[in-house]
Amino acid sequence: MLEAGKKAADHWKRENEKAALDAKRAKAKELIAKSKAEEWAINPSVHFNQWANFSAYEFSGVVKAFRELLENLRCDNESCKSYVYVVPNKGTREAMRCNCGAININLKAHK
Ligand SMILES: [Zn+2]
């Protein structure tokens, strides 16, 4: 979704927005790699064996990264803290936002 946001920012020539989304995307990539979130999602039967081979230390690193990844999907505003969601929830995606509006990423790259 951040990729879509970047494309939209690029389309509308919103350079600051694009740079901010770039940074967010880089951070998300790093956390996804560290948390092995993609492996969790791909094949549930594979990861059980892999987890069994992990030491407690390695596993705590994965858990920490996964928590951080989830935290990264939430609004920073202490009185909000909602997870981001896409609007509208049906049809063409227009924006990704939180409840308070502090996060409001445009996804629309056309008129
Ligand atoms: Zn918020």
PDB file of N, CA and C and ligand atoms in Angstrom:
ATOM      1  N   MET A   1       0.832  -1.201   0.000  1.00  0.00           N
ATOM      2  CA  MET A   1       0.000   0.000   0.000  1.00  0.00           C
ATOM      3  C   MET A   1       0.868   1.254   0.000  1.00  0.00           C
ATOM      4  N   LEU A   2       2.029   1.147   0.678  1.00  0.00           N
ATOM      5  CA  LEU A   2       2.951   2.291   0.683  1.00  0.00           C
ATOM      6  C   LEU A   2       3.502   2.550  -0.712  1.00  0.00           C
ATOM      7  N   GLU A   3       3.663   1.472  -1.484  1.00  0.00           N
ATOM      8  CA  GLU A   3       4.108   1.622  -2.874  1.00  0.00           C
ATOM      9  C   GLU A   3       3.067   2.424  -3.672  1.00  0.00           C
ATOM     10  N   ALA A   4       1.808   2.087  -3.471  1.00  0.00           N
ATOM     11  CA  ALA A   4       0.722   2.800  -4.144  1.00  0.00           C
ATOM     12  C   ALA A   4       0.715   4.269  -3.719  1.00  0.00           C
ATOM     13  N   GLY A   5       0.977   4.506  -2.436  1.00  0.00           N
ATOM     14  CA  GLY A   5       1.051   5.868  -1.917  1.00  0.00           C
ATOM     15  C   GLY A   5       2.187   6.654  -2.563  1.00  0.00           C
ATOM     16  N   LYS A   6       3.320   5.979  -2.731  1.00  0.00           N
ATOM     17  CA  LYS A   6       4.476   6.614  -3.371  1.00  0.00           C
ATOM     18  C   LYS A   6       4.162   6.995  -4.819  1.00  0.00           C
ATOM     19  N   LYS A   7       3.514   6.071  -5.524  1.00  0.00           N
ATOM     20  CA  LYS A   7       3.145   6.322  -6.922  1.00  0.00           C
ATOM     21  C   LYS A   7       2.200   7.512  -7.019  1.00  0.00           C
ATOM     22  N   ALA A   8       1.241   7.558  -6.100  1.00  0.00           N
ATOM     23  CA  ALA A   8       0.280   8.665  -6.096  1.00  0.00           C
ATOM     24  C   ALA A   8       1.006   9.989  -5.821  1.00  0.00           C
ATOM     25  N   ALA A   9       1.904   9.991  -4.822  1.00  0.00           N
ATOM     26  CA  ALA A   9       2.657  11.213  -4.490  1.00  0.00           C
ATOM     27  C   ALA A   9       3.493  11.662  -5.690  1.00  0.00           C
ATOM     28  N   ASP A  10       4.069  10.677  -6.382  1.00  0.00           N
ATOM     29  CA  ASP A  10       4.869  10.963  -7.566  1.00  0.00           C
ATOM     30  C   ASP A  10       3.997  11.584  -8.655  1.00  0.00           C
ATOM     31  N   HIS A  11       2.841  10.984  -8.849  1.00  0.00           N
ATOM     32  CA  HIS A  11       1.918  11.471  -9.873  1.00  0.00           C
ATOM     33  C   HIS A  11       1.522  12.925  -9.652  1.00  0.00           C
ATOM     34  N   TRP A  12       1.244  13.264  -8.387  1.00  0.00           N
ATOM     35  CA  TRP A  12       0.799  14.623  -8.070  1.00  0.00           C
ATOM     36  C   TRP A  12       1.962  15.554  -7.764  1.00  0.00           C
ATOM     37  N   LYS A  13       3.180  15.070  -7.973  1.00  0.00           N
ATOM     38  CA  LYS A  13       4.393  15.849  -7.739  1.00  0.00           C
ATOM     39  C   LYS A  13       4.469  16.396  -6.307  1.00  0.00           C
ATOM     40  N   ARG A  14       4.112  15.537  -5.355  1.00  0.00           N
ATOM     41  CA  ARG A  14       4.237  15.911  -3.944  1.00  0.00           C
ATOM     42  C   ARG A  14       5.529  15.278  -3.424  1.00  0.00           C
ATOM     43  N   GLU A  15       6.635  16.001  -3.635  1.00  0.00           N
ATOM     44  CA  GLU A  15       7.962  15.448  -3.382  1.00  0.00           C
ATOM     45  C   GLU A  15       8.211  15.109  -1.908  1.00  0.00           C
ATOM     46  N   ASN A  16       7.775  15.993  -1.011  1.00  0.00           N
ATOM     47  CA  ASN A  16       7.994  15.737   0.420  1.00  0.00           C
ATOM     48  C   ASN A  16       7.245  14.487   0.876  1.00  0.00           C
ATOM     49  N   GLU A  17       6.016  14.380   0.399  1.00  0.00           N
ATOM     50  CA  GLU A  17       5.181  13.221   0.718  1.00  0.00           C
ATOM     51  C   GLU A  17       5.844  11.948   0.206  1.00  0.00           C
ATOM     52  N   LYS A  18       6.371  12.019  -0.993  1.00  0.00           N
ATOM     53  CA  LYS A  18       7.021  10.863  -1.612  1.00  0.00           C
ATOM     54  C   LYS A  18       8.253  10.439  -0.813  1.00  0.00           C
ATOM     55  N   ALA A  19       9.055  11.410  -0.405  1.00  0.00           N
ATOM     56  CA  ALA A  19      10.259  11.114   0.383  1.00  0.00           C
ATOM     57  C   ALA A  19       9.890  10.483   1.724  1.00  0.00           C
ATOM     58  N   ALA A  20       8.840  11.003   2.359  1.00  0.00           N
ATOM     59  CA  ALA A  20       8.397  10.459   3.642  1.00  0.00           C
ATOM     60  C   ALA A  20       7.913   9.023   3.482  1.00  0.00           C
ATOM     61  N   LEU A  21       7.201   8.758   2.397  1.00  0.00           N
ATOM     62  CA  LEU A  21       6.692   7.410   2.144  1.00  0.00           C
ATOM     63  C   LEU A  21       7.829   6.455   1.811  1.00  0.00           C
ATOM     64  N   ASP A  22       8.855   6.972   1.126  1.00  0.00           N
ATOM     65  CA  ASP A  22      10.044   6.184   0.827  1.00  0.00           C
ATOM     66  C   ASP A  22      10.696   5.690   2.109  1.00  0.00           C
ATOM     67  N   ALA A  23      10.839   6.602   3.059  1.00  0.00           N
ATOM     68  CA  ALA A  23      11.451   6.265   4.348  1.00  0.00           C
ATOM     69  C   ALA A  23      10.607   5.236   5.090  1.00  0.00           C
ATOM     70  N   LYS A  24       9.286   5.428   5.065  1.00  0.00           N
ATOM     71  CA  LYS A  24       8.371   4.496   5.721  1.00  0.00           C
ATOM     72  C   LYS A  24       8.485   3.105   5.094  1.00  0.00           C
ATOM     73  N   ARG A  25       8.563   3.094   3.755  1.00  0.00           N
ATOM     74  CA  ARG A  25       8.646   1.838   3.021  1.00  0.00           C
ATOM     75  C   ARG A  25       9.943   1.091   3.352  1.00  0.00           C
ATOM     76  N   ALA A  26      11.050   1.846   3.449  1.00  0.00           N
ATOM     77  CA  ALA A  26      12.339   1.235   3.786  1.00  0.00           C
ATOM     78  C   ALA A  26      12.283   0.613   5.178  1.00  0.00           C
ATOM     79  N   LYS A  27      11.672   1.349   6.112  1.00  0.00           N
ATOM     80  CA  LYS A  27      11.535   0.861   7.487  1.00  0.00           C
ATOM     81  C   LYS A  27      10.663  -0.396   7.522  1.00  0.00           C
ATOM     82  N   ALA A  28       9.564  -0.363   6.793  1.00  0.00           N
ATOM     83  CA  ALA A  28       8.653  -1.507   6.751  1.00  0.00           C
ATOM     84  C   ALA A  28       9.355  -2.735   6.161  1.00  0.00           C
ATOM     85  N   LYS A  29      10.136  -2.529   5.106  1.00  0.00           N
ATOM     86  CA  LYS A  29      10.873  -3.635   4.473  1.00  0.00           C
ATOM     87  C   LYS A  29      11.812  -4.288   5.467  1.00  0.00           C
ATOM     88  N   GLU A  30      12.512  -3.434   6.218  1.00  0.00           N
ATOM     89  CA  GLU A  30      13.472  -3.925   7.195  1.00  0.00           C
ATOM     90  C   GLU A  30      12.751  -4.754   8.268  1.00  0.00           C
ATOM     91  N   LEU A  31      11.622  -4.240   8.759  1.00  0.00           N
ATOM     92  CA  LEU A  31      10.889  -4.936   9.813  1.00  0.00           C
ATOM     93  C   LEU A  31      10.257  -6.227   9.305  1.00  0.00           C
ATOM     94  N   ILE A  32       9.803  -6.210   8.051  1.00  0.00           N
ATOM     95  CA  ILE A  32       9.213  -7.410   7.464  1.00  0.00           C
ATOM     96  C   ILE A  32      10.286  -8.500   7.362  1.00  0.00           C
ATOM     97  N   ALA A  33      11.484  -8.102   6.938  1.00  0.00           N
ATOM     98  CA  ALA A  33      12.580  -9.072   6.837  1.00  0.00           C
ATOM     99  C   ALA A  33      12.942  -9.621   8.211  1.00  0.00           C
ATOM    100  N   LYS A  34      13.102  -8.725   9.189  1.00  0.00           N
ATOM    101  CA  LYS A  34      13.504  -9.131  10.540  1.00  0.00           C
ATOM    102  C   LYS A  34      12.463 -10.010  11.209  1.00  0.00           C
ATOM    103  N   SER A  35      11.191  -9.695  11.007  1.00  0.00           N
ATOM    104  CA  SER A  35      10.121 -10.433  11.680  1.00  0.00           C
ATOM    105  C   SER A  35       9.786 -11.705  10.923  1.00  0.00           C
ATOM    106  N   LYS A  36      10.342 -11.869   9.724  1.00  0.00           N
ATOM    107  CA  LYS A  36      10.046 -13.004   8.850  1.00  0.00           C
ATOM    108  C   LYS A  36       8.539 -13.098   8.576  1.00  0.00           C
ATOM    109  N   ALA A  37       7.891 -11.945   8.553  1.00  0.00           N
ATOM    110  CA  ALA A  37       6.436 -11.897   8.382  1.00  0.00           C
ATOM    111  C   ALA A  37       6.002 -12.595   7.100  1.00  0.00           C
ATOM    112  N   GLU A  38       6.820 -12.469   6.054  1.00  0.00           N
ATOM    113  CA  GLU A  38       6.447 -13.093   4.790  1.00  0.00           C
ATOM    114  C   GLU A  38       6.472 -14.613   4.888  1.00  0.00           C
ATOM    115  N   GLU A  39       7.419 -15.152   5.653  1.00  0.00           N
ATOM    116  CA  GLU A  39       7.466 -16.610   5.829  1.00  0.00           C
ATOM    117  C   GLU A  39       6.269 -17.106   6.624  1.00  0.00           C
ATOM    118  N   TRP A  40       5.851 -16.322   7.608  1.00  0.00           N
ATOM    119  CA  TRP A  40       4.660 -16.677   8.389  1.00  0.00           C
ATOM    120  C   TRP A  40       3.463 -16.800   7.450  1.00  0.00           C
ATOM    121  N   ALA A  41       3.396 -15.886   6.514  1.00  0.00           N
ATOM    122  CA  ALA A  41       2.215 -15.803   5.661  1.00  0.00           C
ATOM    123  C   ALA A  41       2.216 -16.844   4.556  1.00  0.00           C
ATOM    124  N   ILE A  42       3.381 -17.232   4.069  1.00  0.00           N
ATOM    125  CA  ILE A  42       3.442 -18.100   2.900  1.00  0.00           C
ATOM    126  C   ILE A  42       2.947 -19.515   3.174  1.00  0.00           C
ATOM    127  N   ASN A  43       3.519 -20.160   4.163  1.00  0.00           N
ATOM    128  CA  ASN A  43       3.194 -21.566   4.367  1.00  0.00           C
ATOM    129  C   ASN A  43       3.257 -21.935   5.852  1.00  0.00           C
ATOM    130  N   PRO A  44       2.102 -22.064   6.473  1.00  0.00           N
ATOM    131  CA  PRO A  44       2.089 -22.322   7.913  1.00  0.00           C
ATOM    132  C   PRO A  44       2.796 -23.624   8.298  1.00  0.00           C
ATOM    133  N   SER A  45       2.801 -24.615   7.429  1.00  0.00           N
ATOM    134  CA  SER A  45       3.400 -25.900   7.809  1.00  0.00           C
ATOM    135  C   SER A  45       4.929 -25.818   7.806  1.00  0.00           C
ATOM    136  N   VAL A  46       5.470 -24.914   7.002  1.00  0.00           N
ATOM    137  CA  VAL A  46       6.928 -24.777   6.943  1.00  0.00           C
ATOM    138  C   VAL A  46       7.448 -24.119   8.207  1.00  0.00           C
ATOM    139  N   HIS A  47       6.748 -23.078   8.632  1.00  0.00           N
ATOM    140  CA  HIS A  47       7.367 -22.306   9.704  1.00  0.00           C
ATOM    141  C   HIS A  47       7.428 -23.037  11.042  1.00  0.00           C
ATOM    142  N   PHE A  48       6.545 -23.982  11.274  1.00  0.00           N
ATOM    143  CA  PHE A  48       6.625 -24.713  12.541  1.00  0.00           C
ATOM    144  C   PHE A  48       7.972 -25.404  12.676  1.00  0.00           C
ATOM    145  N   ASN A  49       8.435 -26.050  11.614  1.00  0.00           N
ATOM    146  CA  ASN A  49       9.738 -26.710  11.661  1.00  0.00           C
ATOM    147  C   ASN A  49      10.849 -25.707  11.874  1.00  0.00           C
ATOM    148  N   GLN A  50      10.736 -24.570  11.152  1.00  0.00           N
ATOM    149  CA  GLN A  50      11.768 -23.551  11.298  1.00  0.00           C
ATOM    150  C   GLN A  50      11.790 -22.989  12.706  1.00  0.00           C
ATOM    151  N   TRP A  51      10.612 -22.713  13.252  1.00  0.00           N
ATOM    152  CA  TRP A  51      10.566 -22.165  14.610  1.00  0.00           C
ATOM    153  C   TRP A  51      11.158 -23.154  15.605  1.00  0.00           C
ATOM    154  N   ALA A  52      10.933 -24.455  15.381  1.00  0.00           N
ATOM    155  CA  ALA A  52      11.454 -25.466  16.300  1.00  0.00           C
ATOM    156  C   ALA A  52      12.974 -25.442  16.339  1.00  0.00           C
ATOM    157  N   ASN A  53      13.581 -25.028  15.244  1.00  0.00           N
ATOM    158  CA  ASN A  53      15.044 -24.988  15.173  1.00  0.00           C
ATOM    159  C   ASN A  53      15.640 -23.689  15.707  1.00  0.00           C
ATOM    160  N   PHE A  54      14.778 -22.758  16.073  1.00  0.00           N
ATOM    161  CA  PHE A  54      15.267 -21.470  16.572  1.00  0.00           C
ATOM    162  C   PHE A  54      15.705 -21.567  18.030  1.00  0.00           C
ATOM    163  N   SER A  55      16.745 -20.851  18.366  1.00  0.00           N
ATOM    164  CA  SER A  55      17.082 -20.714  19.781  1.00  0.00           C
ATOM    165  C   SER A  55      16.148 -19.660  20.377  1.00  0.00           C
ATOM    166  N   ALA A  56      16.056 -19.649  21.712  1.00  0.00           N
ATOM    167  CA  ALA A  56      15.200 -18.661  22.382  1.00  0.00           C
ATOM    168  C   ALA A  56      15.636 -17.251  22.006  1.00  0.00           C
ATOM    169  N   TYR A  57      16.947 -17.052  21.907  1.00  0.00           N
ATOM    170  CA  TYR A  57      17.476 -15.731  21.585  1.00  0.00           C
ATOM    171  C   TYR A  57      17.019 -15.294  20.190  1.00  0.00           C
ATOM    172  N   GLU A  58      17.160 -16.182  19.200  1.00  0.00           N
ATOM    173  CA  GLU A  58      16.743 -15.862  17.830  1.00  0.00           C
ATOM    174  C   GLU A  58      15.246 -15.572  17.792  1.00  0.00           C
ATOM    175  N   PHE A  59      14.478 -16.415  18.500  1.00  0.00           N
ATOM    176  CA  PHE A  59      13.035 -16.256  18.473  1.00  0.00           C
ATOM    177  C   PHE A  59      12.604 -14.939  19.095  1.00  0.00           C
ATOM    178  N   SER A  60      13.243 -14.548  20.185  1.00  0.00           N
ATOM    179  CA  SER A  60      12.864 -13.284  20.826  1.00  0.00           C
ATOM    180  C   SER A  60      13.142 -12.112  19.884  1.00  0.00           C
ATOM    181  N   GLY A  61      14.161 -12.235  19.028  1.00  0.00           N
ATOM    182  CA  GLY A  61      14.440 -11.202  18.030  1.00  0.00           C
ATOM    183  C   GLY A  61      13.320 -11.102  17.018  1.00  0.00           C
ATOM    184  N   VAL A  62      12.800 -12.256  16.595  1.00  0.00           N
ATOM    185  CA  VAL A  62      11.701 -12.291  15.622  1.00  0.00           C
ATOM    186  C   VAL A  62      10.440 -11.675  16.241  1.00  0.00           C
ATOM    187  N   VAL A  63      10.175 -12.059  17.484  1.00  0.00           N
ATOM    188  CA  VAL A  63       8.987 -11.535  18.180  1.00  0.00           C
ATOM    189  C   VAL A  63       9.078 -10.018  18.325  1.00  0.00           C
ATOM    190  N   LYS A  64      10.253  -9.539  18.689  1.00  0.00           N
ATOM    191  CA  LYS A  64      10.474  -8.109  18.871  1.00  0.00           C
ATOM    192  C   LYS A  64      10.219  -7.366  17.546  1.00  0.00           C
ATOM    193  N   ALA A  65      10.781  -7.921  16.465  1.00  0.00           N
ATOM    194  CA  ALA A  65      10.613  -7.290  15.150  1.00  0.00           C
ATOM    195  C   ALA A  65       9.149  -7.314  14.720  1.00  0.00           C
ATOM    196  N   PHE A  66       8.449  -8.401  15.042  1.00  0.00           N
ATOM    197  CA  PHE A  66       7.045  -8.519  14.667  1.00  0.00           C
ATOM    198  C   PHE A  66       6.196  -7.490  15.411  1.00  0.00           C
ATOM    199  N   ARG A  67       6.499  -7.321  16.712  1.00  0.00           N
ATOM    200  CA  ARG A  67       5.793  -6.300  17.506  1.00  0.00           C
ATOM    201  C   ARG A  67       6.038  -4.913  16.927  1.00  0.00           C
ATOM    202  N   GLU A  68       7.288  -4.675  16.570  1.00  0.00           N
ATOM    203  CA  GLU A  68       7.668  -3.376  16.025  1.00  0.00           C
ATOM    204  C   GLU A  68       6.950  -3.134  14.692  1.00  0.00           C
ATOM    205  N   LEU A  69       6.839  -4.200  13.916  1.00  0.00           N
ATOM    206  CA  LEU A  69       6.139  -4.107  12.626  1.00  0.00           C
ATOM    207  C   LEU A  69       4.673  -3.728  12.847  1.00  0.00           C
ATOM    208  N   LEU A  70       4.029  -4.393  13.813  1.00  0.00           N
ATOM    209  CA  LEU A  70       2.619  -4.075  14.109  1.00  0.00           C
ATOM    210  C   LEU A  70       2.488  -2.647  14.618  1.00  0.00           C
ATOM    211  N   GLU A  71       3.443  -2.242  15.461  1.00  0.00           N
ATOM    212  CA  GLU A  71       3.435  -0.898  16.025  1.00  0.00           C
ATOM    213  C   GLU A  71       3.560   0.148  14.915  1.00  0.00           C
ATOM    214  N   ASN A  72       4.309  -0.228  13.878  1.00  0.00           N
ATOM    215  CA  ASN A  72       4.549   0.639  12.730  1.00  0.00           C
ATOM    216  C   ASN A  72       3.286   0.850  11.880  1.00  0.00           C
ATOM    217  N   LEU A  73       2.306  -0.011  12.097  1.00  0.00           N
ATOM    218  CA  LEU A  73       1.049   0.091  11.351  1.00  0.00           C
ATOM    219  C   LEU A  73       0.012   0.883  12.124  1.00  0.00           C
ATOM    220  N   ARG A  74       0.451   1.485  13.249  1.00  0.00           N
ATOM    221  CA  ARG A  74      -0.480   2.246  14.083  1.00  0.00           C
ATOM    222  C   ARG A  74      -0.113   3.714  14.090  1.00  0.00           C
ATOM    223  N   CYS A  75      -1.112   4.529  14.411  1.00  0.00           N
ATOM    224  CA  CYS A  75      -0.906   5.963  14.531  1.00  0.00           C
ATOM    225  C   CYS A  75      -0.058   6.269  15.768  1.00  0.00           C
ATOM    226  N   ASP A  76       0.841   7.269  15.652  1.00  0.00           N
ATOM    227  CA  ASP A  76       1.711   7.668  16.764  1.00  0.00           C
ATOM    228  C   ASP A  76       0.972   8.470  17.832  1.00  0.00           C
ATOM    229  N   ASN A  77      -0.105   9.110  17.430  1.00  0.00           N
ATOM    230  CA  ASN A  77      -0.871   9.958  18.351  1.00  0.00           C
ATOM    231  C   ASN A  77      -1.413   9.114  19.514  1.00  0.00           C
ATOM    232  N   GLU A  78      -0.961   9.448  20.743  1.00  0.00           N
ATOM    233  CA  GLU A  78      -1.324   8.665  21.930  1.00  0.00           C
ATOM    234  C   GLU A  78      -2.829   8.551  22.134  1.00  0.00           C
ATOM    235  N   SER A  79      -3.585   9.569  21.726  1.00  0.00           N
ATOM    236  CA  SER A  79      -5.025   9.502  21.946  1.00  0.00           C
ATOM    237  C   SER A  79      -5.733   8.767  20.801  1.00  0.00           C
ATOM    238  N   CYS A  80      -4.972   8.336  19.799  1.00  0.00           N
ATOM    239  CA  CYS A  80      -5.556   7.611  18.660  1.00  0.00           C
ATOM    240  C   CYS A  80      -5.096   6.156  18.668  1.00  0.00           C
ATOM    241  N   LYS A  81      -3.834   5.943  18.303  1.00  0.00           N
ATOM    242  CA  LYS A  81      -3.217   4.609  18.310  1.00  0.00           C
ATOM    243  C   LYS A  81      -3.982   3.577  17.489  1.00  0.00           C
ATOM    244  N   SER A  82      -4.822   4.020  16.547  1.00  0.00           N
ATOM    245  CA  SER A  82      -5.556   3.050  15.746  1.00  0.00           C
ATOM    246  C   SER A  82      -4.648   2.480  14.665  1.00  0.00           C
ATOM    247  N   TYR A  83      -4.977   1.292  14.204  1.00  0.00           N
ATOM    248  CA  TYR A  83      -4.270   0.721  13.071  1.00  0.00           C
ATOM    249  C   TYR A  83      -4.749   1.413  11.802  1.00  0.00           C
ATOM    250  N   VAL A  84      -3.835   1.492  10.820  1.00  0.00           N
ATOM    251  CA  VAL A  84      -4.233   2.137   9.579  1.00  0.00           C
ATOM    252  C   VAL A  84      -5.205   1.241   8.810  1.00  0.00           C
ATOM    253  N   TYR A  85      -6.063   1.871   8.053  1.00  0.00           N
ATOM    254  CA  TYR A  85      -7.025   1.125   7.239  1.00  0.00           C
ATOM    255  C   TYR A  85      -7.238   1.865   5.923  1.00  0.00           C
ATOM    256  N   VAL A  86      -7.782   1.130   4.957  1.00  0.00           N
ATOM    257  CA  VAL A  86      -7.950   1.687   3.619  1.00  0.00           C
ATOM    258  C   VAL A  86      -9.402   2.115   3.428  1.00  0.00           C
ATOM    259  N   VAL A  87      -9.596   3.290   2.836  1.00  0.00           N
ATOM    260  CA  VAL A  87     -10.946   3.754   2.509  1.00  0.00           C
ATOM    261  C   VAL A  87     -11.081   3.988   1.001  1.00  0.00           C
ATOM    262  N   PRO A  88     -12.213   3.771   0.399  1.00  0.00           N
ATOM    263  CA  PRO A  88     -13.342   3.065   1.016  1.00  0.00           C
ATOM    264  C   PRO A  88     -13.009   1.580   1.166  1.00  0.00           C
ATOM    265  N   ASN A  89     -13.769   0.849   1.970  1.00  0.00           N
ATOM    266  CA  ASN A  89     -13.427  -0.556   2.166  1.00  0.00           C
ATOM    267  C   ASN A  89     -13.911  -1.449   1.025  1.00  0.00           C
ATOM    268  N   LYS A  90     -14.599  -0.853   0.063  1.00  0.00           N
ATOM    269  CA  LYS A  90     -14.964  -1.565  -1.164  1.00  0.00           C
ATOM    270  C   LYS A  90     -14.636  -0.689  -2.358  1.00  0.00           C
ATOM    271  N   GLY A  91     -14.339  -1.311  -3.483  1.00  0.00           N
ATOM    272  CA  GLY A  91     -14.082  -0.533  -4.695  1.00  0.00           C
ATOM    273  C   GLY A  91     -12.665   0.025  -4.741  1.00  0.00           C
ATOM    274  N   THR A  92     -12.462   1.055  -5.550  1.00  0.00           N
ATOM    275  CA  THR A  92     -11.128   1.621  -5.758  1.00  0.00           C
ATOM    276  C   THR A  92     -10.603   2.271  -4.483  1.00  0.00           C
ATOM    277  N   ARG A  93      -9.390   1.892  -4.107  1.00  0.00           N
ATOM    278  CA  ARG A  93      -8.776   2.441  -2.897  1.00  0.00           C
ATOM    279  C   ARG A  93      -8.424   3.901  -3.101  1.00  0.00           C
ATOM    280  N   GLU A  94      -8.786   4.721  -2.145  1.00  0.00           N
ATOM    281  CA  GLU A  94      -8.491   6.143  -2.265  1.00  0.00           C
ATOM    282  C   GLU A  94      -7.460   6.635  -1.271  1.00  0.00           C
ATOM    283  N   ALA A  95      -7.477   6.075  -0.079  1.00  0.00           N
ATOM    284  CA  ALA A  95      -6.530   6.534   0.941  1.00  0.00           C
ATOM    285  C   ALA A  95      -6.329   5.481   2.014  1.00  0.00           C
ATOM    286  N   MET A  96      -5.182   5.597   2.680  1.00  0.00           N
ATOM    287  CA  MET A  96      -4.918   4.778   3.852  1.00  0.00           C
ATOM    288  C   MET A  96      -4.828   5.745   5.015  1.00  0.00           C
ATOM    289  N   ARG A  97      -5.597   5.522   6.039  1.00  0.00           N
ATOM    290  CA  ARG A  97      -5.651   6.493   7.130  1.00  0.00           C
ATOM    291  C   ARG A  97      -5.861   5.848   8.494  1.00  0.00           C
ATOM    292  N   CYS A  98      -5.734   6.690   9.538  1.00  0.00           N
ATOM    293  CA  CYS A  98      -6.044   6.246  10.897  1.00  0.00           C
ATOM    294  C   CYS A  98      -7.304   6.988  11.333  1.00  0.00           C
ATOM    295  N   ASN A  99      -7.779   6.685  12.554  1.00  0.00           N
ATOM    296  CA  ASN A  99      -9.026   7.299  13.012  1.00  0.00           C
ATOM    297  C   ASN A  99      -8.946   8.812  13.168  1.00  0.00           C
ATOM    298  N   CYS A 100      -7.787   9.318  13.660  1.00  0.00           N
ATOM    299  CA  CYS A 100      -7.709  10.762  13.961  1.00  0.00           C
ATOM    300  C   CYS A 100      -7.334  11.606  12.741  1.00  0.00           C
ATOM    301  N   GLY A 101      -6.811  10.948  11.677  1.00  0.00           N
ATOM    302  CA  GLY A 101      -6.462  11.711  10.478  1.00  0.00           C
ATOM    303  C   GLY A 101      -4.999  12.130  10.417  1.00  0.00           C
ATOM    304  N   ALA A 102      -4.216  11.829  11.483  1.00  0.00           N
ATOM    305  CA  ALA A 102      -2.783  12.154  11.459  1.00  0.00           C
ATOM    306  C   ALA A 102      -2.110  11.381  10.324  1.00  0.00           C
ATOM    307  N   ILE A 103      -2.555  10.152  10.103  1.00  0.00           N
ATOM    308  CA  ILE A 103      -2.100   9.379   8.945  1.00  0.00           C
ATOM    309  C   ILE A 103      -3.196   9.456   7.894  1.00  0.00           C
ATOM    310  N   ASN A 104      -2.832   9.993   6.759  1.00  0.00           N
ATOM    311  CA  ASN A 104      -3.789  10.077   5.662  1.00  0.00           C
ATOM    312  C   ASN A 104      -2.996  10.040   4.357  1.00  0.00           C
ATOM    313  N   ILE A 105      -2.757   8.834   3.885  1.00  0.00           N
ATOM    314  CA  ILE A 105      -1.911   8.652   2.710  1.00  0.00           C
ATOM    315  C   ILE A 105      -2.784   8.491   1.469  1.00  0.00           C
ATOM    316  N   ASN A 106      -2.610   9.418   0.565  1.00  0.00           N
ATOM    317  CA  ASN A 106      -3.397   9.350  -0.670  1.00  0.00           C
ATOM    318  C   ASN A 106      -2.946   8.182  -1.540  1.00  0.00           C
ATOM    319  N   LEU A 107      -3.888   7.423  -2.066  1.00  0.00           N
ATOM    320  CA  LEU A 107      -3.555   6.284  -2.939  1.00  0.00           C
ATOM    321  C   LEU A 107      -4.024   6.520  -4.359  1.00  0.00           C
ATOM    322  N   LYS A 108      -4.657   7.654  -4.567  1.00  0.00           N
ATOM    323  CA  LYS A 108      -5.266   7.933  -5.864  1.00  0.00           C
ATOM    324  C   LYS A 108      -4.257   8.612  -6.784  1.00  0.00           C
ATOM    325  N   ALA A 109      -3.951   7.956  -7.921  1.00  0.00           N
ATOM    326  CA  ALA A 109      -2.947   8.501  -8.835  1.00  0.00           C
ATOM    327  C   ALA A 109      -3.569   8.853 -10.190  1.00  0.00           C
ATOM    328  N   HIS A 110      -4.823   9.258 -10.162  1.00  0.00           N
ATOM    329  CA  HIS A 110      -5.514   9.637 -11.407  1.00  0.00           C
ATOM    330  C   HIS A 110      -6.673  10.562 -11.042  1.00  0.00           C
ATOM    331  N   LYS A 111      -7.261  11.151 -12.067  1.00  0.00           N
ATOM    332  CA  LYS A 111      -8.382  12.069 -11.817  1.00  0.00           C
ATOM    333  C   LYS A 111      -9.676  11.314 -11.643  1.00  0.00           C
TER     334      LYS A 111
HETATM  335 ZN    ZN B   1      -4.427   8.713  14.392  1.00  0.00          ZN
END
